[in-house]
Coordinates of C-alpha atoms in Angstrom, one line a residue:
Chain A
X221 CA 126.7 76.3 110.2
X222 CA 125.3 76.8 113.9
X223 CA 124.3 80.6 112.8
X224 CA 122.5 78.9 109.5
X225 CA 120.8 76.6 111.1
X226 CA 120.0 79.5 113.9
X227 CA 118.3 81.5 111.5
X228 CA 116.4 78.6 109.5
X229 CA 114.4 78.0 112.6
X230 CA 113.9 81.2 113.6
X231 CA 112.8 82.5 109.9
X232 CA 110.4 78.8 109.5
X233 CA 109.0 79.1 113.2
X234 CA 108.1 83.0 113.0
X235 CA 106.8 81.6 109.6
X236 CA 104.3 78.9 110.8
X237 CA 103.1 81.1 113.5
X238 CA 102.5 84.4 111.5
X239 CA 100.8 82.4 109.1
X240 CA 98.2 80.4 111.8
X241 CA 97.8 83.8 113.1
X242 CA 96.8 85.0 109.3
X243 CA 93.8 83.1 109.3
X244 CA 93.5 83.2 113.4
X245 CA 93.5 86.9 114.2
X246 CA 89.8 88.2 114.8
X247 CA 90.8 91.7 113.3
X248 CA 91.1 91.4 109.2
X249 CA 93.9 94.2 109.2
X250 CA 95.8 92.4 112.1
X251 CA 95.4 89.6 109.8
X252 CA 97.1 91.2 106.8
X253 CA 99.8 92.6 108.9
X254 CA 100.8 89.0 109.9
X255 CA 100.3 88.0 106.3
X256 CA 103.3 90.5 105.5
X257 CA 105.0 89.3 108.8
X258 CA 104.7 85.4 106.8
X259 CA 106.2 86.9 103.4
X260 CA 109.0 87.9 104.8
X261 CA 110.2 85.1 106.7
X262 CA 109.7 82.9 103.8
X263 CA 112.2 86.2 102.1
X264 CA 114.8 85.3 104.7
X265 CA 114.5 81.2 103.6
X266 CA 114.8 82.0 100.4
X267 CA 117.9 84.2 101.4
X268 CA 119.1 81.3 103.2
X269 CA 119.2 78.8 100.0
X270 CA 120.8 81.4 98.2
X271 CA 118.3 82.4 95.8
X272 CA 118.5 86.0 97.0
X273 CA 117.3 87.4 93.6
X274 CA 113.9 85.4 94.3
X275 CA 113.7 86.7 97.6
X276 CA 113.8 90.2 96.7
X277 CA 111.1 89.5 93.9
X278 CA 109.0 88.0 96.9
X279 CA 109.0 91.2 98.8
X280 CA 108.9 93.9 95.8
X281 CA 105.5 92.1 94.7
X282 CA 104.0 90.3 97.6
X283 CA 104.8 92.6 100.4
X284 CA 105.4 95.7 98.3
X285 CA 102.5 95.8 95.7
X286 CA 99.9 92.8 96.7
X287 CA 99.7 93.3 100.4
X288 CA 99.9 97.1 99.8
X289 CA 96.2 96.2 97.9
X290 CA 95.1 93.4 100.8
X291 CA 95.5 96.6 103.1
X292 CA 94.1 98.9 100.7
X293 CA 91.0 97.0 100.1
X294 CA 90.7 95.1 103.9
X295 CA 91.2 99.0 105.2
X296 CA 88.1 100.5 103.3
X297 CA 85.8 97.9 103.6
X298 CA 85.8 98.1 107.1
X299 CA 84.6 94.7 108.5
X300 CA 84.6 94.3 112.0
X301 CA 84.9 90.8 114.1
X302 CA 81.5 90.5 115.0
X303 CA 80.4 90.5 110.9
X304 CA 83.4 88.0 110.3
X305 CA 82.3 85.4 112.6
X306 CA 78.5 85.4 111.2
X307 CA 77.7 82.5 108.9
X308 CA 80.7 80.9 110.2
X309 CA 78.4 77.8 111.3
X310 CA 76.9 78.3 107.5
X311 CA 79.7 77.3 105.8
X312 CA 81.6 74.8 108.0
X313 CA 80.1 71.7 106.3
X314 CA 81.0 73.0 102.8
X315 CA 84.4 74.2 103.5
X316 CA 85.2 71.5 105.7
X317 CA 84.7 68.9 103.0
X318 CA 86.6 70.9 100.3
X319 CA 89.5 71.1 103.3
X320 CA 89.3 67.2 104.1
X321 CA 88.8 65.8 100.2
X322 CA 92.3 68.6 99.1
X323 CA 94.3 67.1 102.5
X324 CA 92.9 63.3 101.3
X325 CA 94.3 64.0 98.1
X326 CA 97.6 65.7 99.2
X327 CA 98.3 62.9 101.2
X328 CA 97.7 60.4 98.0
X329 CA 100.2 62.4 96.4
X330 CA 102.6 62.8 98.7
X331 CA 102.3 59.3 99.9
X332 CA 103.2 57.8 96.4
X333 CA 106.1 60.2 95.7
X334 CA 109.5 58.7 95.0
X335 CA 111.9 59.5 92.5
X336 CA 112.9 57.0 90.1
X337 CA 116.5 56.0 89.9
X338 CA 117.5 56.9 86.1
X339 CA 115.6 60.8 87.2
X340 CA 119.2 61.9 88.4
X341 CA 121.2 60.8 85.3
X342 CA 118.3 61.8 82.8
X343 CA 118.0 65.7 84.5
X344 CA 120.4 68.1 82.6
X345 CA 121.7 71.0 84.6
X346 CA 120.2 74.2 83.1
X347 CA 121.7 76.3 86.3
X348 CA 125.2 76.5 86.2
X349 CA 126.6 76.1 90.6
X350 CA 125.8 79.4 92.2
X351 CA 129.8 79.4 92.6
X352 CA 130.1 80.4 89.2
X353 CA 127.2 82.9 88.5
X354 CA 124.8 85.0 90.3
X355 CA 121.9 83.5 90.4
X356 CA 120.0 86.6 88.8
X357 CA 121.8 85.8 85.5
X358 CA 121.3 81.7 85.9
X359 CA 117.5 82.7 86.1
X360 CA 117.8 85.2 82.9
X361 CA 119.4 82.5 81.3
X362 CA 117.0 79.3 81.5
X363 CA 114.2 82.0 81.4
X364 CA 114.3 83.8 78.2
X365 CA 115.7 81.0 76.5
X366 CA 114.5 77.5 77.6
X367 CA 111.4 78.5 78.8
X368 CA 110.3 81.5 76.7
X369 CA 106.8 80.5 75.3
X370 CA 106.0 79.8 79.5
X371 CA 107.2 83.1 80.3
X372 CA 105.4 84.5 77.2
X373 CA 102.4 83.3 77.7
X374 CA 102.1 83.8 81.2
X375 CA 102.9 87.4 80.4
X376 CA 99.7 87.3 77.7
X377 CA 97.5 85.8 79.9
X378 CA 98.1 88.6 82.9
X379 CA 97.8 91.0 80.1
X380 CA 94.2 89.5 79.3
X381 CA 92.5 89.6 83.0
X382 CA 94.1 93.2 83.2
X383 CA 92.0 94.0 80.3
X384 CA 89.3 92.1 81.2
X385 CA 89.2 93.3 84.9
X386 CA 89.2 97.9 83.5
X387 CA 86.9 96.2 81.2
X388 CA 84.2 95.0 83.3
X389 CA 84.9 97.8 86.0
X390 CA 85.8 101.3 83.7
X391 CA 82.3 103.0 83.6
X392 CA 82.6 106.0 81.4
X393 CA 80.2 109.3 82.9
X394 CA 78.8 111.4 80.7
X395 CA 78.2 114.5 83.4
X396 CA 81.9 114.9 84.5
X397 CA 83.4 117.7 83.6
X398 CA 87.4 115.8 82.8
X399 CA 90.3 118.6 82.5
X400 CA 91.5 118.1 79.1
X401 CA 95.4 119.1 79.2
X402 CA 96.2 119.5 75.6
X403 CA 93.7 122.0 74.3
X404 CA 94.6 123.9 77.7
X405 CA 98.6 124.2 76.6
X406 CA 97.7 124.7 72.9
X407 CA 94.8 127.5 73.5
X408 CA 96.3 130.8 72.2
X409 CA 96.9 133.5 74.8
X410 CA 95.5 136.1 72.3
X411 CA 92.2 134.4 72.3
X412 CA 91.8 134.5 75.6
X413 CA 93.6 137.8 77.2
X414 CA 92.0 140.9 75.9
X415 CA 93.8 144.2 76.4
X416 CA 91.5 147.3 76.4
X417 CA 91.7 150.8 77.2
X418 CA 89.3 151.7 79.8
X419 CA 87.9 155.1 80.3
X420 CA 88.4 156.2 83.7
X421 CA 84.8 156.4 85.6
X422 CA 83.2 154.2 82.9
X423 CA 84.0 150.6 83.1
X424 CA 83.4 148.4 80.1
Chain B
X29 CA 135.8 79.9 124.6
X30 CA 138.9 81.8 122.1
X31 CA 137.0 79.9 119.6
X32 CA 133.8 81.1 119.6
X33 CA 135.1 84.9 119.7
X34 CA 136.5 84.8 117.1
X35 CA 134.3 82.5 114.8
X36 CA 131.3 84.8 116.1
X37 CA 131.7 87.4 118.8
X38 CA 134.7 89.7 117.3
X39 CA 132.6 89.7 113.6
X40 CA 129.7 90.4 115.5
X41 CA 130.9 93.0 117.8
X42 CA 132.9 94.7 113.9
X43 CA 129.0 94.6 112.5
X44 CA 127.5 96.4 115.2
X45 CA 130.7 98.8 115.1
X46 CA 130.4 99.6 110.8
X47 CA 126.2 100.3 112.0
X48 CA 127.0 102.5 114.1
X49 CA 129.9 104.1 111.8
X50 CA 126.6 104.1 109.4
X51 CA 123.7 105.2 111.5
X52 CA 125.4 108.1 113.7
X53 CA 126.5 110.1 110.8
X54 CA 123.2 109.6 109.2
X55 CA 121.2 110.7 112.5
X56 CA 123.7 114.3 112.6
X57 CA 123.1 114.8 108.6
X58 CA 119.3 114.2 109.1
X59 CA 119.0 116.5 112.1
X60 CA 121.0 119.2 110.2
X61 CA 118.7 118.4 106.9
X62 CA 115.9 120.3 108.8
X63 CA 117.8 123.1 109.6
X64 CA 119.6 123.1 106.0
X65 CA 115.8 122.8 104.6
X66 CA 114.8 125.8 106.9
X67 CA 117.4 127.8 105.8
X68 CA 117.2 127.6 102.0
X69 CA 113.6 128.2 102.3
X70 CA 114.8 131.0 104.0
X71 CA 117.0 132.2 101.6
X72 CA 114.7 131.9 98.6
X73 CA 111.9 133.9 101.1
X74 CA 114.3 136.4 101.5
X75 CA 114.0 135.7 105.4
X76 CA 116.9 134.5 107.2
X77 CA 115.4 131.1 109.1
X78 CA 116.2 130.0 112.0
X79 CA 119.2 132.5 113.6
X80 CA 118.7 132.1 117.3
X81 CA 119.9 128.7 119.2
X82 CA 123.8 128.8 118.4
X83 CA 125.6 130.6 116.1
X84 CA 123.7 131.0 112.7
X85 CA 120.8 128.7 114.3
X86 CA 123.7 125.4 114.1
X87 CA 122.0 124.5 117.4
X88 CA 118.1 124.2 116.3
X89 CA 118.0 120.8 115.3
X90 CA 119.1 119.9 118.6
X91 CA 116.7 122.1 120.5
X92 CA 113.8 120.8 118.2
X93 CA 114.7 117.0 119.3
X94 CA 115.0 117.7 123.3
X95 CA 111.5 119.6 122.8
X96 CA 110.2 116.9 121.0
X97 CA 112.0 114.1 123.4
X98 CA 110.1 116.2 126.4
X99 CA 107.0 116.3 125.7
X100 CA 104.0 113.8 126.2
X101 CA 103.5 110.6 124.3
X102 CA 99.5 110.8 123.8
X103 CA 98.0 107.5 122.4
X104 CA 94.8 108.0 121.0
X105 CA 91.7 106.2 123.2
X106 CA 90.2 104.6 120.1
X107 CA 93.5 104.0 118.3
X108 CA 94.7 100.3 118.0
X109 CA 97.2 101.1 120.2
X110 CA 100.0 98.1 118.8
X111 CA 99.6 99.3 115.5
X112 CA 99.7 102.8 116.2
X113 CA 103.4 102.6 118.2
X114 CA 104.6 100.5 115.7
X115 CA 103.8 102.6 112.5
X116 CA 106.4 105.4 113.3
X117 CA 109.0 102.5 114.1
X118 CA 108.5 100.8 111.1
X119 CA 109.3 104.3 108.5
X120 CA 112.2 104.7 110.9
X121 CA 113.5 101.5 110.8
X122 CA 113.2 100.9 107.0
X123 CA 114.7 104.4 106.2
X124 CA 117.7 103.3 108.4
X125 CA 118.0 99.6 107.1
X126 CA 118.2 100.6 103.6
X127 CA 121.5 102.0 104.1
X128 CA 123.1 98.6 104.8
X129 CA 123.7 98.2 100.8
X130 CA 124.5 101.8 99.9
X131 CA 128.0 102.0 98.8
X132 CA 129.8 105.3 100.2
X133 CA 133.0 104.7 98.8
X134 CA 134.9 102.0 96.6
X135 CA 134.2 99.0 99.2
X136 CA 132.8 100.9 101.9
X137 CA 129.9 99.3 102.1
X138 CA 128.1 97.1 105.0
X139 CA 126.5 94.2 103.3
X140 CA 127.9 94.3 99.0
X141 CA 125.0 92.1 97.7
X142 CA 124.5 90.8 94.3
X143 CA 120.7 92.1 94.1
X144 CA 121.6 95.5 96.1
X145 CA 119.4 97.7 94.1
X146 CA 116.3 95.5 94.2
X147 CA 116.6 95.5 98.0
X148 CA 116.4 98.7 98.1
X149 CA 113.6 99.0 95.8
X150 CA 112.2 96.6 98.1
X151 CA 112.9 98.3 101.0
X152 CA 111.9 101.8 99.3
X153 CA 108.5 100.3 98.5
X154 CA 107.8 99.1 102.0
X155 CA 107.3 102.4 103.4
X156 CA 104.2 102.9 102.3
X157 CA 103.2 100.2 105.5
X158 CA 104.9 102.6 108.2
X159 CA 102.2 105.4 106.4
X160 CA 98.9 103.4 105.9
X161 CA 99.4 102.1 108.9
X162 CA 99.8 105.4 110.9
X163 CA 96.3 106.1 109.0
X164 CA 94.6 103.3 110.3
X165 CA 95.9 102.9 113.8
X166 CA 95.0 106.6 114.7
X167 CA 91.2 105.9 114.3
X168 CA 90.6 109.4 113.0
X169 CA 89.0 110.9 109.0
X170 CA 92.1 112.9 108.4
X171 CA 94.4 110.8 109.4
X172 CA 92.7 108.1 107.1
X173 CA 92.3 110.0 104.3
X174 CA 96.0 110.9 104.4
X175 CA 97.1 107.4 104.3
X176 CA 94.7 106.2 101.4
X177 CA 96.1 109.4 99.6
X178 CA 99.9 108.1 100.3
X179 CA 99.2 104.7 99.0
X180 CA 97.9 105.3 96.3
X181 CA 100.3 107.6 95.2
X182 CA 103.4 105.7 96.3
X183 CA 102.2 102.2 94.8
X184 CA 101.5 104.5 91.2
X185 CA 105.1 105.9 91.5
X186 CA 106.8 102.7 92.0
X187 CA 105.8 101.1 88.9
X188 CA 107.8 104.0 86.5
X189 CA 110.5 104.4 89.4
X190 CA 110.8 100.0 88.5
X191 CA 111.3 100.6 85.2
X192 CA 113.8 103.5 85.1
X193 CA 115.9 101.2 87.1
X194 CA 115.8 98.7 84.2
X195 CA 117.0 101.2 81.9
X196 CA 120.1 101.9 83.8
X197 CA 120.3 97.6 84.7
X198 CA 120.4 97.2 81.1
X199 CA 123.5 99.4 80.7
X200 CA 125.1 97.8 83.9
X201 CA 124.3 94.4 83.9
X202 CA 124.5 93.4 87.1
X203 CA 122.3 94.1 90.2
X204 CA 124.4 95.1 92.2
X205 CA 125.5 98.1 93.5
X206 CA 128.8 98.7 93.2
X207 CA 129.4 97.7 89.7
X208 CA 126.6 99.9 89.1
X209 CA 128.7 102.9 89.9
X210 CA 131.6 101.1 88.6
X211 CA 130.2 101.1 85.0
X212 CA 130.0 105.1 85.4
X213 CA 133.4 105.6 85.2
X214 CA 133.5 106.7 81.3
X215 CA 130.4 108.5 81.6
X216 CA 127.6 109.2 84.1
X217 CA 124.1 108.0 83.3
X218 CA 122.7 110.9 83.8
X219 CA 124.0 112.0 80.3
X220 CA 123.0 109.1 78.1
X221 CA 119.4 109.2 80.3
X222 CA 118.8 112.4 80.9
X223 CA 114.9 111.6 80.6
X224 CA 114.9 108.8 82.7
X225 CA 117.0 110.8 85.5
X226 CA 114.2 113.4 85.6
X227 CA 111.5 110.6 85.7
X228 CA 113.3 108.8 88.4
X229 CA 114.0 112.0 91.0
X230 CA 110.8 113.5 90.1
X231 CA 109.5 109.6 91.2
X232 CA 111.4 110.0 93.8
X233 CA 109.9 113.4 94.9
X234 CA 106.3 111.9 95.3
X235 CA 107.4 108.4 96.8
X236 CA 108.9 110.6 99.8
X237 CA 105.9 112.5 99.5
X238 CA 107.8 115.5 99.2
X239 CA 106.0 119.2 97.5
X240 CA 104.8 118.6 95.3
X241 CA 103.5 115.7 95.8
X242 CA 102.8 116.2 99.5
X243 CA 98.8 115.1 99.6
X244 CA 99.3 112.7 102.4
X245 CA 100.3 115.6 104.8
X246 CA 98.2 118.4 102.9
X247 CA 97.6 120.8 106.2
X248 CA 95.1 122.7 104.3
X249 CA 92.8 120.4 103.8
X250 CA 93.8 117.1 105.7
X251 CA 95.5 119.4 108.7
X252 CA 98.6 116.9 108.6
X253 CA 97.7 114.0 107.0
X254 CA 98.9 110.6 108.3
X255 CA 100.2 111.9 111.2
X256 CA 98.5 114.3 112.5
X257 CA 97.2 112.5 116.0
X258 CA 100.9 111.9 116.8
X259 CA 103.0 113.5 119.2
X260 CA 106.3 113.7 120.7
X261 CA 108.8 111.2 120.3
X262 CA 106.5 108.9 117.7
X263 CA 105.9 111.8 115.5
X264 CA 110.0 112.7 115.8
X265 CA 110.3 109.0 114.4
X266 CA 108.2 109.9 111.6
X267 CA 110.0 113.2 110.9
X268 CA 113.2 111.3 110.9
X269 CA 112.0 108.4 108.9
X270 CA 111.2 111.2 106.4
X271 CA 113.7 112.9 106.3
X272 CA 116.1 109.9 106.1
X273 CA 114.3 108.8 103.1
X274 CA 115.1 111.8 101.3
X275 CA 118.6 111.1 101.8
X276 CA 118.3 107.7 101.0
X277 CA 116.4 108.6 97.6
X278 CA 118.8 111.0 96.9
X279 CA 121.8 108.3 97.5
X280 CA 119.8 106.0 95.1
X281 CA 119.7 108.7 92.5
X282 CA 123.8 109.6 92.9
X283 CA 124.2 105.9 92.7
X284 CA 121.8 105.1 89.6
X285 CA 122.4 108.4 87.3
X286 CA 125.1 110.7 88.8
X287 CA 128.3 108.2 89.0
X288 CA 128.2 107.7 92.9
X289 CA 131.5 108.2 94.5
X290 CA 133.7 108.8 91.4
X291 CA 134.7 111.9 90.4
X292 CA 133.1 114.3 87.8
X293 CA 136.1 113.9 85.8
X294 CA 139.5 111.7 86.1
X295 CA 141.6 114.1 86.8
X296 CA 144.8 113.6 89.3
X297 CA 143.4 116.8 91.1
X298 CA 140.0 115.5 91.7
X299 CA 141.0 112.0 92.6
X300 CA 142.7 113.2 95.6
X301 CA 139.4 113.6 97.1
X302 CA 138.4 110.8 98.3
X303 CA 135.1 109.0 97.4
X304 CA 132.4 109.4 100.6
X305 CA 133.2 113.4 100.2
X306 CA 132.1 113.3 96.3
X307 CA 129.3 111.0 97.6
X308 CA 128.1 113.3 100.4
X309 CA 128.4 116.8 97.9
X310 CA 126.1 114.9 95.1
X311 CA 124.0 113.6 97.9
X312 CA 123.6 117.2 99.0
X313 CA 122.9 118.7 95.8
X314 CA 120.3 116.8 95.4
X315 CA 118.5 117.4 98.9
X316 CA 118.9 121.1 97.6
X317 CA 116.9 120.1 94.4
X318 CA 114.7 118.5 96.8
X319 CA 114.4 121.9 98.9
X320 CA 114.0 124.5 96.0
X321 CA 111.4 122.4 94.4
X322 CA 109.6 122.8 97.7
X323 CA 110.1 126.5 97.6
X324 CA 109.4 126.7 94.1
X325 CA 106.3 124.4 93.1
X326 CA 102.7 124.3 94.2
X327 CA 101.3 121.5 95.2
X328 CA 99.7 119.0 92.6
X329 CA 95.7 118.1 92.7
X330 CA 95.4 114.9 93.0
X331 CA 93.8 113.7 89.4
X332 CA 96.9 115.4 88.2
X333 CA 99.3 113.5 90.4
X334 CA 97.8 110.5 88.9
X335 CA 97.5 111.2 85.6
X336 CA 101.2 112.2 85.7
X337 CA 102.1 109.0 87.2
X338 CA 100.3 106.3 85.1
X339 CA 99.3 108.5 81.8
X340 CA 102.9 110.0 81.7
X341 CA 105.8 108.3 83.1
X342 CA 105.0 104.6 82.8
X343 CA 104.4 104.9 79.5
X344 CA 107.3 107.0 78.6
X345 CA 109.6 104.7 81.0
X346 CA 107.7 101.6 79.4
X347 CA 108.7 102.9 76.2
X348 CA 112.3 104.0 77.3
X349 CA 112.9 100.4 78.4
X350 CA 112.2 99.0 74.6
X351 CA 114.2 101.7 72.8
X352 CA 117.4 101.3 75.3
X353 CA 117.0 98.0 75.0
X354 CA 116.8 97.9 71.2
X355 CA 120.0 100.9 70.8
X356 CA 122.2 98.4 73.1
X357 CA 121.3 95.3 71.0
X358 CA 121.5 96.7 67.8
X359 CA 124.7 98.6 68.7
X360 CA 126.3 95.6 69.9
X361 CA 127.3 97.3 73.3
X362 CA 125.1 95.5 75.6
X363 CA 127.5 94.4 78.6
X364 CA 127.0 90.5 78.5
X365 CA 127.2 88.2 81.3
X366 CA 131.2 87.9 81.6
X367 CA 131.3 87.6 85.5
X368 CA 130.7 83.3 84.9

């Protein structure tokens, strides 16, 4: 109990910093490092409430695909502090009020939230206890059943903005020269390889 | 005070012990990886590789590390120099941590997870941090260049690596690792999916940036790639990382196609060996797949390393993933949930 609790502050508190350091740190690549630094600790929570298949799906994609592009991307463009911090001044008022009227409304939200008392009898349990099954099959369970049309049609609509985004960005060049691999395997060798006696002294 | 050793100290103190039985048997089989690479090579050069520290060369490893212990650590003036120190520990680190979940034996494992062979995927993907940020710490073209190449080319290989690991899941059914090799026992996946066990160790090849698939570390052209403005011990950490990777790749391919620690056939005769050794001989077969390739290949140009990658395998393992699928369903043989 001690050790959970132990490592539930540790994971949340490296959390909270790493992610105030996120937006803090003056160099952008410093930034994505603590961004990846954030992911995992909210890994190890995730760890912590048992949903360890979610956790592992958290770092695969976040930290292993996502982040790999942040860095990608943040690493070639090359900005340096000096060009962050211009405009700064610029944008304040406009950012500012999008950040108080979002916290105004959060706080409506979350001020007015309270369950009512007939939620607990009305909610069926969908997950079985994580005593009885791992909760890798509990999730393939309520997902491809229950809530198959969400799933489906989230997978449709990431499917779309792929195709929109080669789309809008595949430019096809006319004056490249592109290796095509098939007619290379299926050229004939005899069309290409001559044998030929040559005369000593003459040459062809 | 009792108490509180053995609630926490004496579990603690047995962890730290099993790491240790983990990590110092991994350090001696990396170190004599190098000289086993070195004289294969040799061998297929018809040259007879290193033969002078120790009898047949056994001692080489060991004179490479104290050389490399002894020299200099030079940082780099316009390096970031945080980033750069921690890029080699973080490929060591990761190649060490995966091996936390590997089963060696029936039960001999450190930590027997339900989603074992997603963390190592995880784990497997996150080397490509230790590499790009070698690239961008060291402040220098080539070094740069190396690490875009890497990225690119371990993020691509990831994505068909992912789904040749659903294939096999799908004949499992369960994530983790043991039961993986568990459901080998009648036959090894290797037979059923032969195509997907070539997809996955070739995968496996270019997300260790092995020949030939090495562009990260091309010398001709990029002199050494990621790493090429480290020296001494941080460069040793990189050269370990590496190397332990290969091992670990090659444990995840024993473990996913080639039946892990059971024996090729259940015989009484073969049974008396016991599990780690059949581990460790697959393991090494492998790593000499891993070598002759690299005496054997040349090195892919890049468009064709990509092409392979997204034009080849991911449809092919995409493809692999609906047919399996569809032969287990309409065969009636795919292993349900029967754990709950």
């Amino acid at each position: 109990m001690i050790l959970e609790a132990l490592a539930f502050y540790v994971f949340s508190g490296i959390l909270v910093i790493a992610s105030l350091l996120v937006i803090s740190a003056r160099n952008p690549v410093h930034s994505v490092l603590y961004l990846i630094l954030a992911f995992f600790n909210a890994a190890g929570l995730f760890v912590l409430l048992g949903a360890e298949f979610l956790a592992m799906i958290l770092v695969i994609v976040y930290v292993g695909a996502v982040a790999v592009l942040f860095m990608f991307v943040v690493m070639m463009l090359d900005i340096g502090p000096t060009e962050l911090q211009q405009g700064f001044l610029h944008y304040l008022p406009t950012g500012g009020l999008i950040g108080i009227i979002l916290l105004i409304e959060l706080l409506i939200i979350l001020g007015g939230w309270h369950f009512s008392p007939e939620l607990a009898k009305t909610v069926g349990a969908p997950i079985p206890p994580l005593t009885k099954e791992t909760n890798t099959h509990a999730i393939g369970a309520v997902l491809y059943t229950r809530y198959i049309y969400l799933f489906q049609s989230a997978g449709i609509i990431l499917l779309i903005s792929m195709v929109g985004a080669i789309v809008l960005t595949h430019r096809r060049r006319q004056d490249v020269r592109t290796q095509k691999i098939s007619s290379q395997v299926n050229r004939h060798p005899r069309k290409t390889v001559e044998l030929q006696n040559v005369e000593i002294d003459k040459g062809i | 005070m009792a108490e509180i050793w053995t609630n926490y100290g004496w579990p603690l103190t047995w962890i730290i012990l099993k790491i240790f039985m983990i990590i110092v048997p991994l350090m001696i089989s990396v170190a004599y990886l190098t000289l086993f690479e070195r004289k294969v090579i040799g061998a297929m050069h018809l040259r007879k590789g290193p033969n002078v520290v120790g009898p047949f060369g056994l001692l080489q490893p060991i004179a490479d590390g104290l050389k490399l212990f002894f020299k200099e650590t030079v940082i780099p003036t316009g390096s970031n120099t945080i980033v750069f120190v921690l890029a080699p520990i973080v490929t060591f680190v990761l190649a060490l941590l995966a091996w936390s979940v590997i089963p060696v034996g029936a039960g001999l494992v450190l930590a027997d997870i339900n989603v074992g062979i997603l963390f190592l995927f995880a784990i497997s993907s996150l080397g490509v941090y230790g590499v790009l940020m070698a690239g961008w710490a060291s402040n220098s073209r080539y070094a740069f260049l190396g690490a875009l190449r890497s990225a690119a080319q371990m993020v691509s290989y990831e994505v068909s690596m992912g789904f040749v690991i659903v294939t096999v899941l799908m004949c499992v059914g369960s994530l983790n690792l043991s039961d993986i090799v568990e459901a080998q026992r009648t036959v090894w996946f290797v037979f059923p999916l032969l195509p997907m066990a070539i997809i996955f160790f070739v995968s496996t090849l270019a997300e260790t940036n092995r020949h030939p698939f090495d562009l990260p570390e091309a010398e001709a052209e990029l002199v050494a790639g990621y790493n090429v403005e480290y020296s001494s011990m941080t460069f040793a950490l990189f050269f370990l990382g590496e190397y332990a990777n290969m091992i670990l790749m090659s444990a995840m391919t024993v473990i996913l196609f080639l039946g892990g620690w059971l024996p090729p056939f259940n015989l009484s005769i073969f049974n008396l060996i016991p599990g780690p050794i059949w581990f460790a001989a697959k393991i090494s077969l492998c790593l000499f797949v891993f070598v002759w390739v690299r005496a054997t290949l040349p090195r892919y140009r890049y468009d064709q390393l990509m092409r392979l990658g997204w034009k080849v395998f991911l449809p092919i393992s995409i493809g692999a993933v609906a047919v399996i699928g569809g032969v287990l369903v309409a065969s009636n043989i795919l292993p349900l949930n029967n754990t709950g």
